PDB file of C-alpha atoms and ligand atoms in Angstrom:
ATOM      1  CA  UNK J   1      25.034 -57.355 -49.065  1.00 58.00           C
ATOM      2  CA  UNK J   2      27.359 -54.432 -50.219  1.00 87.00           C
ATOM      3  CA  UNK J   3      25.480 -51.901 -51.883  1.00 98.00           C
ATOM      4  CA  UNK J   4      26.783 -48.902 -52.294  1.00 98.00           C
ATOM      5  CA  UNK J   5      24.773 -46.531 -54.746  1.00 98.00           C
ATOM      6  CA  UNK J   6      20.896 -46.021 -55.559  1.00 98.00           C
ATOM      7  CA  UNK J   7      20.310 -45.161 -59.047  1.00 98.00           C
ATOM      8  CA  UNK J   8      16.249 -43.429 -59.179  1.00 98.00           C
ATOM      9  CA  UNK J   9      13.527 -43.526 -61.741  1.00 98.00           C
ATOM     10  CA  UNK J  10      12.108 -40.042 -62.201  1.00 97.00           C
ATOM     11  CA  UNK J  11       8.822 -39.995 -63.361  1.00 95.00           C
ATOM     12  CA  UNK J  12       6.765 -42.296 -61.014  1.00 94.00           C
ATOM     13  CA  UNK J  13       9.045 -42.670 -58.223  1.00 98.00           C
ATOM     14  CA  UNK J  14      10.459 -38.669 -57.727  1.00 98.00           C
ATOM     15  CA  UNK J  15       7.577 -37.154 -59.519  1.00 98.00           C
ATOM     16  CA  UNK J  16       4.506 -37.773 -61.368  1.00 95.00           C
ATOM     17  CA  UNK J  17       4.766 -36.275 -64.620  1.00 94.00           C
ATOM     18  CA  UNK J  18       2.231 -38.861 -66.312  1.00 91.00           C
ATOM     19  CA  UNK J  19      -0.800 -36.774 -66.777  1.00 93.00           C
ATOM     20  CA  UNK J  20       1.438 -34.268 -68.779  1.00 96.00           C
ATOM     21  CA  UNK J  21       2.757 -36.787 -70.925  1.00 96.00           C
ATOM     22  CA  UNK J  22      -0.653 -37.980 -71.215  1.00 96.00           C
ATOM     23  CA  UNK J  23      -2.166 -34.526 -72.042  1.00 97.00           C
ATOM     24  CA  UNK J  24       0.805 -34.026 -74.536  1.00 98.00           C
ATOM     25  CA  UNK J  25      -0.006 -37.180 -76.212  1.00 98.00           C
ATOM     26  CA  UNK J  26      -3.328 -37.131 -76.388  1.00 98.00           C
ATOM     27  CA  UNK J  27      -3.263 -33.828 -78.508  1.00 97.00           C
ATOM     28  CA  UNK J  28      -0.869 -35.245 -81.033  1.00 97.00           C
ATOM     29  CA  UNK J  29      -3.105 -37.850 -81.502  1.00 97.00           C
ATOM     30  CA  UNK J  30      -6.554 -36.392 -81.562  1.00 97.00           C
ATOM     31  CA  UNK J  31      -4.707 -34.097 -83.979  1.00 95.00           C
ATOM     32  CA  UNK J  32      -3.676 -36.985 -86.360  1.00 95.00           C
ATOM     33  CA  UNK J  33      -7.660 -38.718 -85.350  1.00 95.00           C
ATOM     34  CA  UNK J  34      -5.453 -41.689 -83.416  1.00 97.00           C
ATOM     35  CA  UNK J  35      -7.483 -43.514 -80.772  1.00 97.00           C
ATOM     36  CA  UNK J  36      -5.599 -43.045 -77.323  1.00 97.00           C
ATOM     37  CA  UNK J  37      -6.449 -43.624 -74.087  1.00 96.00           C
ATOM     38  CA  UNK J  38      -5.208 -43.449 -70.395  1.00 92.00           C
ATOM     39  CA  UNK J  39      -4.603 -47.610 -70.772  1.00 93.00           C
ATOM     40  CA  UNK J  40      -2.553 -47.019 -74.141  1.00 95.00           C
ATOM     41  CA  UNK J  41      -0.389 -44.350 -71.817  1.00 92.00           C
ATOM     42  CA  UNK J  42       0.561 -46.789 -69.822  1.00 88.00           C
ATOM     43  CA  UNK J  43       2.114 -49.001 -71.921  1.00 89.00           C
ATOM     44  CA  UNK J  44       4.627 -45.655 -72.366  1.00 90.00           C
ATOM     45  CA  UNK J  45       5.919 -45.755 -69.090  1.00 86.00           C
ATOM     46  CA  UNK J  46       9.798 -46.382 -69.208  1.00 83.00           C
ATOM     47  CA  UNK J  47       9.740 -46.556 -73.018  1.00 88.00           C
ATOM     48  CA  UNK J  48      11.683 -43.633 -74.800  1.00 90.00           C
ATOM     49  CA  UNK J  49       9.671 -40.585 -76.781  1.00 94.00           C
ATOM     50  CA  UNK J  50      10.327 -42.115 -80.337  1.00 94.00           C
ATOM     51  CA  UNK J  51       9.436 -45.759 -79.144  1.00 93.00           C
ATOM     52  CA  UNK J  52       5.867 -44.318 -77.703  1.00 95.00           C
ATOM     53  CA  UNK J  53       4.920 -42.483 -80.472  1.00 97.00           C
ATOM     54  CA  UNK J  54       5.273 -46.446 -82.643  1.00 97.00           C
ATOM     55  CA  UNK J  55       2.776 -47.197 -79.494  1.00 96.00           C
ATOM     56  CA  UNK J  56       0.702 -45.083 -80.537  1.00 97.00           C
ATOM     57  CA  UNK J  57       0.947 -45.095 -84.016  1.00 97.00           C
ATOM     58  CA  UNK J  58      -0.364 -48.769 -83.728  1.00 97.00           C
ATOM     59  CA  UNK J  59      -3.968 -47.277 -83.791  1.00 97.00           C
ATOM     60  CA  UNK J  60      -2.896 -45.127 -86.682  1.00 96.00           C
ATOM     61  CA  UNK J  61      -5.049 -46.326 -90.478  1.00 94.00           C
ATOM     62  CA  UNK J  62      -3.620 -43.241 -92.626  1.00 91.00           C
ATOM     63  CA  UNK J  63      -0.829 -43.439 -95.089  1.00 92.00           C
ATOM     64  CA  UNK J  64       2.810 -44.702 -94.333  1.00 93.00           C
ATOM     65  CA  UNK J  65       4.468 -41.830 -92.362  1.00 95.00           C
ATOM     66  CA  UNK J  66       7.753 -41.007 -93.363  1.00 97.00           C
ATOM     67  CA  UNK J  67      10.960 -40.774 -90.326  1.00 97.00           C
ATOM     68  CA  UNK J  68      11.268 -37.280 -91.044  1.00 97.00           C
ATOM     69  CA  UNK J  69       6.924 -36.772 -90.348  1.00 97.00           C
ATOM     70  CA  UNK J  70       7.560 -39.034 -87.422  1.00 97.00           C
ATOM     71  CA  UNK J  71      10.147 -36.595 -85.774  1.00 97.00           C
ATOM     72  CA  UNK J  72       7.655 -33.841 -86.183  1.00 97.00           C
ATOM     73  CA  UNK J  73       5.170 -35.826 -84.496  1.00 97.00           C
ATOM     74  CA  UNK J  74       7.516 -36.230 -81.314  1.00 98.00           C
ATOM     75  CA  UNK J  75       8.625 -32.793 -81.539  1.00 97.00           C
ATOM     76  CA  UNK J  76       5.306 -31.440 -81.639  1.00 97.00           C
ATOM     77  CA  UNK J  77       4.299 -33.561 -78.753  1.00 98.00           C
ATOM     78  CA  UNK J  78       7.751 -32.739 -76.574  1.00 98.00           C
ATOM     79  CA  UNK J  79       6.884 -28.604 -77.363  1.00 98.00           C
ATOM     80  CA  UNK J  80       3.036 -29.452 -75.658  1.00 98.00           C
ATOM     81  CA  UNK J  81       4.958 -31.681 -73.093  1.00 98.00           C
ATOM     82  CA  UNK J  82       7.751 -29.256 -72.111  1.00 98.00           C
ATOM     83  CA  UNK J  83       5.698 -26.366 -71.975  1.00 98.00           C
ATOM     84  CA  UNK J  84       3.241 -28.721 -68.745  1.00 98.00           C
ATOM     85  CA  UNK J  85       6.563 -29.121 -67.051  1.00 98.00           C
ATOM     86  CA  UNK J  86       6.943 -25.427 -66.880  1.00 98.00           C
ATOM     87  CA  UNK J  87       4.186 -25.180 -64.422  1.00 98.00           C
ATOM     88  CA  UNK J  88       5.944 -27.556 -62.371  1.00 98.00           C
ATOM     89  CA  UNK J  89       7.489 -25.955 -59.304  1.00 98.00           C
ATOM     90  CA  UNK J  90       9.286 -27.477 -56.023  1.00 98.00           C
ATOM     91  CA  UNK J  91       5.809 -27.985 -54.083  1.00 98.00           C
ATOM     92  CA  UNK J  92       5.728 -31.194 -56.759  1.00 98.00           C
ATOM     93  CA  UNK J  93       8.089 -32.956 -54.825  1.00 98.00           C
ATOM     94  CA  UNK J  94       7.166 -34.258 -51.311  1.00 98.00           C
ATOM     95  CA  UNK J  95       9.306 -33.435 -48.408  1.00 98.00           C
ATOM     96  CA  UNK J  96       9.313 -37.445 -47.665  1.00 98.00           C
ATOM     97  CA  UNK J  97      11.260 -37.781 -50.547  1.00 98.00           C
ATOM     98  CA  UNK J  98      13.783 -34.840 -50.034  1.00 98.00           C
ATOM     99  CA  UNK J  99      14.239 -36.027 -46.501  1.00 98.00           C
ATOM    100  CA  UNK J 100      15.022 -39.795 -47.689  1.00 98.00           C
ATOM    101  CA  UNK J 101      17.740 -38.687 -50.441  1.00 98.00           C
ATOM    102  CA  UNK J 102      19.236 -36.310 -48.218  1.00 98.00           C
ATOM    103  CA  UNK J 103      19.832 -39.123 -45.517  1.00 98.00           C
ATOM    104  CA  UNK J 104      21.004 -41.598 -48.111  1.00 98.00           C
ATOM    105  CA  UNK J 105      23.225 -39.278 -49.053  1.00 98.00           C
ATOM    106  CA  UNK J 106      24.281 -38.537 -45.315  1.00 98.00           C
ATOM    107  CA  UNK J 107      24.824 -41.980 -45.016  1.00 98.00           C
ATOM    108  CA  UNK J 108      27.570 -42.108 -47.800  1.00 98.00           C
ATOM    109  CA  UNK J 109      25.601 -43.824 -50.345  1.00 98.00           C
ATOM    110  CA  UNK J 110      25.966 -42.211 -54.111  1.00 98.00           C
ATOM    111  CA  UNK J 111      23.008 -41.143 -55.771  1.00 98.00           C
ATOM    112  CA  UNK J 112      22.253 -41.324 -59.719  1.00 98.00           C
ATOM    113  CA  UNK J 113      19.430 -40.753 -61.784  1.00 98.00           C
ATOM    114  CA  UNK J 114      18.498 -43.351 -64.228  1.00 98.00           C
ATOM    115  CA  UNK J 115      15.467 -42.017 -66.515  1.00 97.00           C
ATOM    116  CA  UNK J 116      14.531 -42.595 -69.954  1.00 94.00           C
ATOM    117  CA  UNK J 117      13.502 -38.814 -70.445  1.00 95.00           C
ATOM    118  CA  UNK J 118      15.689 -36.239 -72.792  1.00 96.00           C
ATOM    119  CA  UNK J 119      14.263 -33.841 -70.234  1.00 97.00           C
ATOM    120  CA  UNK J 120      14.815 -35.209 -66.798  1.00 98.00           C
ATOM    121  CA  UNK J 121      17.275 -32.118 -66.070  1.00 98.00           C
ATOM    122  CA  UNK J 122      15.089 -30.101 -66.884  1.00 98.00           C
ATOM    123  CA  UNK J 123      12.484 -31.746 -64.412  1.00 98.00           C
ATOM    124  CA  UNK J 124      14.796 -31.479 -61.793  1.00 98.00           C
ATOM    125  CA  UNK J 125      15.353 -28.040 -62.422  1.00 98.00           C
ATOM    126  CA  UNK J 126      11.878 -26.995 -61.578  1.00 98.00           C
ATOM    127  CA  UNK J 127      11.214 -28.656 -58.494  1.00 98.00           C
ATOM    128  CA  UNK J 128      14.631 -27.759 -56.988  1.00 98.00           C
ATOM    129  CA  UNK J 129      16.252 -31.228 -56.695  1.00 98.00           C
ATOM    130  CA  UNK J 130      18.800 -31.537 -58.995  1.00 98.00           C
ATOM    131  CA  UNK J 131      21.403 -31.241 -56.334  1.00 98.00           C
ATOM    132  CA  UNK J 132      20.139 -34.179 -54.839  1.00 98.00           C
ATOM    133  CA  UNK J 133      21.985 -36.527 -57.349  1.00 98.00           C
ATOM    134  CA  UNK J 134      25.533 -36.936 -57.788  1.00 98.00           C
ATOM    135  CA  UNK J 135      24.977 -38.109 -61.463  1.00 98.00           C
ATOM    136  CA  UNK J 136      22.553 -38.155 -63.867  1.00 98.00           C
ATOM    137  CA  UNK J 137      22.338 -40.665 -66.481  1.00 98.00           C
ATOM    138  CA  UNK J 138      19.218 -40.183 -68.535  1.00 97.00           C
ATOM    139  CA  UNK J 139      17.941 -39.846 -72.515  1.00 95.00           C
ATOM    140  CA  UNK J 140      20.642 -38.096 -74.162  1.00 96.00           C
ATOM    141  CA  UNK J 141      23.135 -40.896 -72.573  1.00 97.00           C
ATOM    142  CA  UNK J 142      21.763 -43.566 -74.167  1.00 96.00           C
ATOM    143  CA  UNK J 143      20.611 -45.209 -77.469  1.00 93.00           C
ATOM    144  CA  UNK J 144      18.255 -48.012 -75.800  1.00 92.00           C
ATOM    145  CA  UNK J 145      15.260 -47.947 -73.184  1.00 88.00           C
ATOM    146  CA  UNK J 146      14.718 -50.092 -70.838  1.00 92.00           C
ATOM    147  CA  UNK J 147      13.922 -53.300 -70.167  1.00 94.00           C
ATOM    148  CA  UNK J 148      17.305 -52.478 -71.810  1.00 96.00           C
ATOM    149  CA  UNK J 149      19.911 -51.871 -69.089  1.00 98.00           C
ATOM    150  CA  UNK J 150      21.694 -49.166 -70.613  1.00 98.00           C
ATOM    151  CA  UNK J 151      20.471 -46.365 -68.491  1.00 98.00           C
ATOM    152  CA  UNK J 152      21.050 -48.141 -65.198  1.00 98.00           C
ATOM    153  CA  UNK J 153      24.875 -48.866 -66.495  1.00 98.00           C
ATOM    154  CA  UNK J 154      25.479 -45.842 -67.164  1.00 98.00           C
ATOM    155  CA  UNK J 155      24.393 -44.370 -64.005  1.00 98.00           C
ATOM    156  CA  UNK J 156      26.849 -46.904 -62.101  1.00 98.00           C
ATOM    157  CA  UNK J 157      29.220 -46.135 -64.181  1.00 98.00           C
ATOM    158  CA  UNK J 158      29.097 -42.407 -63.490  1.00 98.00           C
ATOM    159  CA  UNK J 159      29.177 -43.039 -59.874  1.00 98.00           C
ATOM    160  CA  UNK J 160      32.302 -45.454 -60.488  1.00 98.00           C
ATOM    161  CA  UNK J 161      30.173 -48.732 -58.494  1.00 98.00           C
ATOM    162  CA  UNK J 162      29.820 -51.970 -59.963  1.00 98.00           C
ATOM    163  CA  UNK J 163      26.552 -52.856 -60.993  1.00 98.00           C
ATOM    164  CA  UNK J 164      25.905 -55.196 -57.993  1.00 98.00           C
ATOM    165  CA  UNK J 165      26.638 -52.471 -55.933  1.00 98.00           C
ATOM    166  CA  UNK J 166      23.597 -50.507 -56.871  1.00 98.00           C
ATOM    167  CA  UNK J 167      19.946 -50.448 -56.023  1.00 98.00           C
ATOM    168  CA  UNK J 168      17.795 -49.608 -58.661  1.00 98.00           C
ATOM    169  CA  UNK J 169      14.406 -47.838 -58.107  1.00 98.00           C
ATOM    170  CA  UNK J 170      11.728 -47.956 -60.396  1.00 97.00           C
ATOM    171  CA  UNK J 171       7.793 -47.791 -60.603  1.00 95.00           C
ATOM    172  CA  UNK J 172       7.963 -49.702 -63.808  1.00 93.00           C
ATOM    173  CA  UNK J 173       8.041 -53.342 -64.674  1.00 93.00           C
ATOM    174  CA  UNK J 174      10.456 -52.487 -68.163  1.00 93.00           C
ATOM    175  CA  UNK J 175      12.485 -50.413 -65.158  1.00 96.00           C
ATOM    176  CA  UNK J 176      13.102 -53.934 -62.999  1.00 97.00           C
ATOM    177  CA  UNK J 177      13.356 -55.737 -65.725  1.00 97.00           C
ATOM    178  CA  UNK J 178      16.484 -53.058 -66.436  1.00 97.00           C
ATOM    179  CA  UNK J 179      17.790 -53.443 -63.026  1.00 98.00           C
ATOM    180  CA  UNK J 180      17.917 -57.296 -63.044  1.00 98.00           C
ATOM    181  CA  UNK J 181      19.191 -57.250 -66.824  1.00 98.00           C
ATOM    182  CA  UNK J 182      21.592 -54.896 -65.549  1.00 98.00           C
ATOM    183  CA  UNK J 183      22.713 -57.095 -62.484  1.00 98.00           C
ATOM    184  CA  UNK J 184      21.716 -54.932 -60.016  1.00 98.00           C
ATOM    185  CA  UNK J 185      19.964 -55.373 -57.139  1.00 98.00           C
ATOM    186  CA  UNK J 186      15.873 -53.457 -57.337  1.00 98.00           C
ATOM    187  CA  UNK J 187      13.157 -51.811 -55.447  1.00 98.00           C
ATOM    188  CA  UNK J 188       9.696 -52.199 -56.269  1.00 98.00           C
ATOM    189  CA  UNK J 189       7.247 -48.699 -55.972  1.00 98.00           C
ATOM    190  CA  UNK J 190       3.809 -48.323 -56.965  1.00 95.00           C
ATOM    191  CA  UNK J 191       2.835 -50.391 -59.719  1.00 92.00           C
ATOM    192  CA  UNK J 192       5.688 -52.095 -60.048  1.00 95.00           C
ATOM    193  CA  UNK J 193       5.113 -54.051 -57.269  1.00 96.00           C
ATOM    194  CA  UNK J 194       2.875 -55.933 -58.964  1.00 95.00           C
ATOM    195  CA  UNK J 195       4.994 -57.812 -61.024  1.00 94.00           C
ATOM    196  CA  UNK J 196       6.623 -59.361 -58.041  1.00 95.00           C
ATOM    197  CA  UNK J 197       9.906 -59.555 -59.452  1.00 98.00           C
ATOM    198  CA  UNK J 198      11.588 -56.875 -57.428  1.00 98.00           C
ATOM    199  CA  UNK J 199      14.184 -57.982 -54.576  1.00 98.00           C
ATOM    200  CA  UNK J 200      12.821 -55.190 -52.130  1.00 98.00           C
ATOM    201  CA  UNK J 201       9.247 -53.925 -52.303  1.00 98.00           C
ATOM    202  CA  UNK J 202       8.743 -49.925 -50.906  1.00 98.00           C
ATOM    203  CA  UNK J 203       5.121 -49.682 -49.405  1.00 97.00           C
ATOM    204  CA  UNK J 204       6.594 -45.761 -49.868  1.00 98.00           C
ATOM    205  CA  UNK J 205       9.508 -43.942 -50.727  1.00 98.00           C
ATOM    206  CA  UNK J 206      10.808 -43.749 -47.140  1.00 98.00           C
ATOM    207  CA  UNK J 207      11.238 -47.729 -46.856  1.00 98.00           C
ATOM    208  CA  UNK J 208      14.201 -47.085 -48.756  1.00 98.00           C
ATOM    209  CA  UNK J 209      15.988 -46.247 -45.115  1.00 98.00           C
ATOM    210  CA  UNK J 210      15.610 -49.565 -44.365  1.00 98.00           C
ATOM    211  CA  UNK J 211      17.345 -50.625 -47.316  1.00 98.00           C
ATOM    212  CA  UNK J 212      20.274 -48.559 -47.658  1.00 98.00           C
ATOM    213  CA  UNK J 213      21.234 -48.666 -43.770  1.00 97.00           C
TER     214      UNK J 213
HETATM  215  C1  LIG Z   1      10.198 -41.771 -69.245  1.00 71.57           C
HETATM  216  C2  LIG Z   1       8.685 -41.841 -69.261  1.00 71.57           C
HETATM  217  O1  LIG Z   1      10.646 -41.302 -68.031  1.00 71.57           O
HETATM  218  O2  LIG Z   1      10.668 -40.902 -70.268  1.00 71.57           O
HETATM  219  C3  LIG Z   1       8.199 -42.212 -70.648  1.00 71.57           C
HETATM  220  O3  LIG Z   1       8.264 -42.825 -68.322  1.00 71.57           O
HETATM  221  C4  LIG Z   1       8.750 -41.228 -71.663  1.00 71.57           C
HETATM  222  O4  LIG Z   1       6.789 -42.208 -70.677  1.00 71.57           O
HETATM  223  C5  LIG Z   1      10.267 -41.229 -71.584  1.00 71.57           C
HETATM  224  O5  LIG Z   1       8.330 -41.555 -72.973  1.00 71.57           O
HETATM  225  C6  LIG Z   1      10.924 -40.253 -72.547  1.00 71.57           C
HETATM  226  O6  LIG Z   1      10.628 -38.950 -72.129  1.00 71.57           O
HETATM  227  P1  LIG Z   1      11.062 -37.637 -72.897  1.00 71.57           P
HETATM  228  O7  LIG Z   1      10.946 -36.571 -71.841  1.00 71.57           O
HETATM  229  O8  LIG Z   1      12.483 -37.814 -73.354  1.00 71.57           O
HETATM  230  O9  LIG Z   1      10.130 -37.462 -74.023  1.00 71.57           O
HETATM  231 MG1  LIG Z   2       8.918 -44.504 -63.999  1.00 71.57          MG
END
């Protein structure tokens, strides 16, 4: 075992920002009269802003929406999002996790982001943590969302590590699906441990000390 770099989920793994993207959502669509529910939000987990809003648009029964109608519809949903994420403030981010990437850095392992979100710097921006990554590799880096690799190969690349030499985080099954598309080597949090595909499980973030020795 050589790895050499951990490449993090954001939302579900560093923070929770699912209830905002839920809240944002949910307007757009009571707006348009779509059904959506807390189940239909999970399906969006992973998947990019312009692939969740054809997610949702699967309960829509109006007329054919044009691309151009469809951006607005994202847009409008990003202004509602981004404007939740502005409460956000450091106290969103637990000291466990702090703690653990300031030791994995200590211990010489590089540190990337790998998130599907346009607005993960942002994020990290208003809980005080974007020093805690070497690299980011996120939404504007990319052109497909996981279980697509992409964002995880980028993020190795930016570190300069070969894909084998990476751990891969992620609270989503789409995200370890990534990972093991990707050839790198994943750790299970939250609900995706369920899946039972990962090749490390974290029972919490901390774990990850055992992993990266
Ligand atoms: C992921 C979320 O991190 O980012 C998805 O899990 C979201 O639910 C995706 O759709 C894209 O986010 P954004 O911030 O670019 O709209
Ligand atoms: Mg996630």
């Amino acid at each position: 075992m050589s790895l050499k770099a951990g490449i993090f989920d954001l939302d579900g793994v560093i923070v929770f920002t699912d209830k905002f993207h839920y809240q944002a959502w949910k307007k757009m669509a009571d707006d348009m009269g779509i059904y959506f529910d807390e189940e239909i939000n999970n399906r969006l987990r992973g998947v990019s802003r312009m692939d969740s809003l054809e997610i949702i648009l699967e309960r829509y029964e109006g007329e054919p929406l044009s691309q151009e109608k469809k951006e607005a519809l994202a847009a409008q949903k990003n202004e509602t999002y981004r404007k939740l994420l502005a409460t956000m403030t450091p106290e969103d981010v637990t000291q466990e996790v702090r703690d653990t990437l300031e030791e994995i850095r200590r211990r010489g392992y590089g540190i990337s982001l790998g998130s599907s979100s346009k607005n993960a710097k942002f994020i990290l921006e208003q809980v005080n943590l974007l020093d805690a990554f070497d690299k980011i590799s996120d939404g504007n880096n990319i052109t497909k969302s996981k279980p697509d690799p992409e964002v995880f190969l980028k993020g190795a690349e930016f570190l300069g590590e070969k894909p084998e030499d990476c751990l891969v985080v992620e609270d989503a099954e789409a995200g370890i699906d990534a990972g093991i598309a990707g050839g790198m080597k994943t750790a299970a949090i939250g609900d995706a441990v369920n899946c039972g595909k990962a090749d490390y499980t974290l029972g919490t973030f901390s774990d990850l000390l055992k992993i990266l020795v």
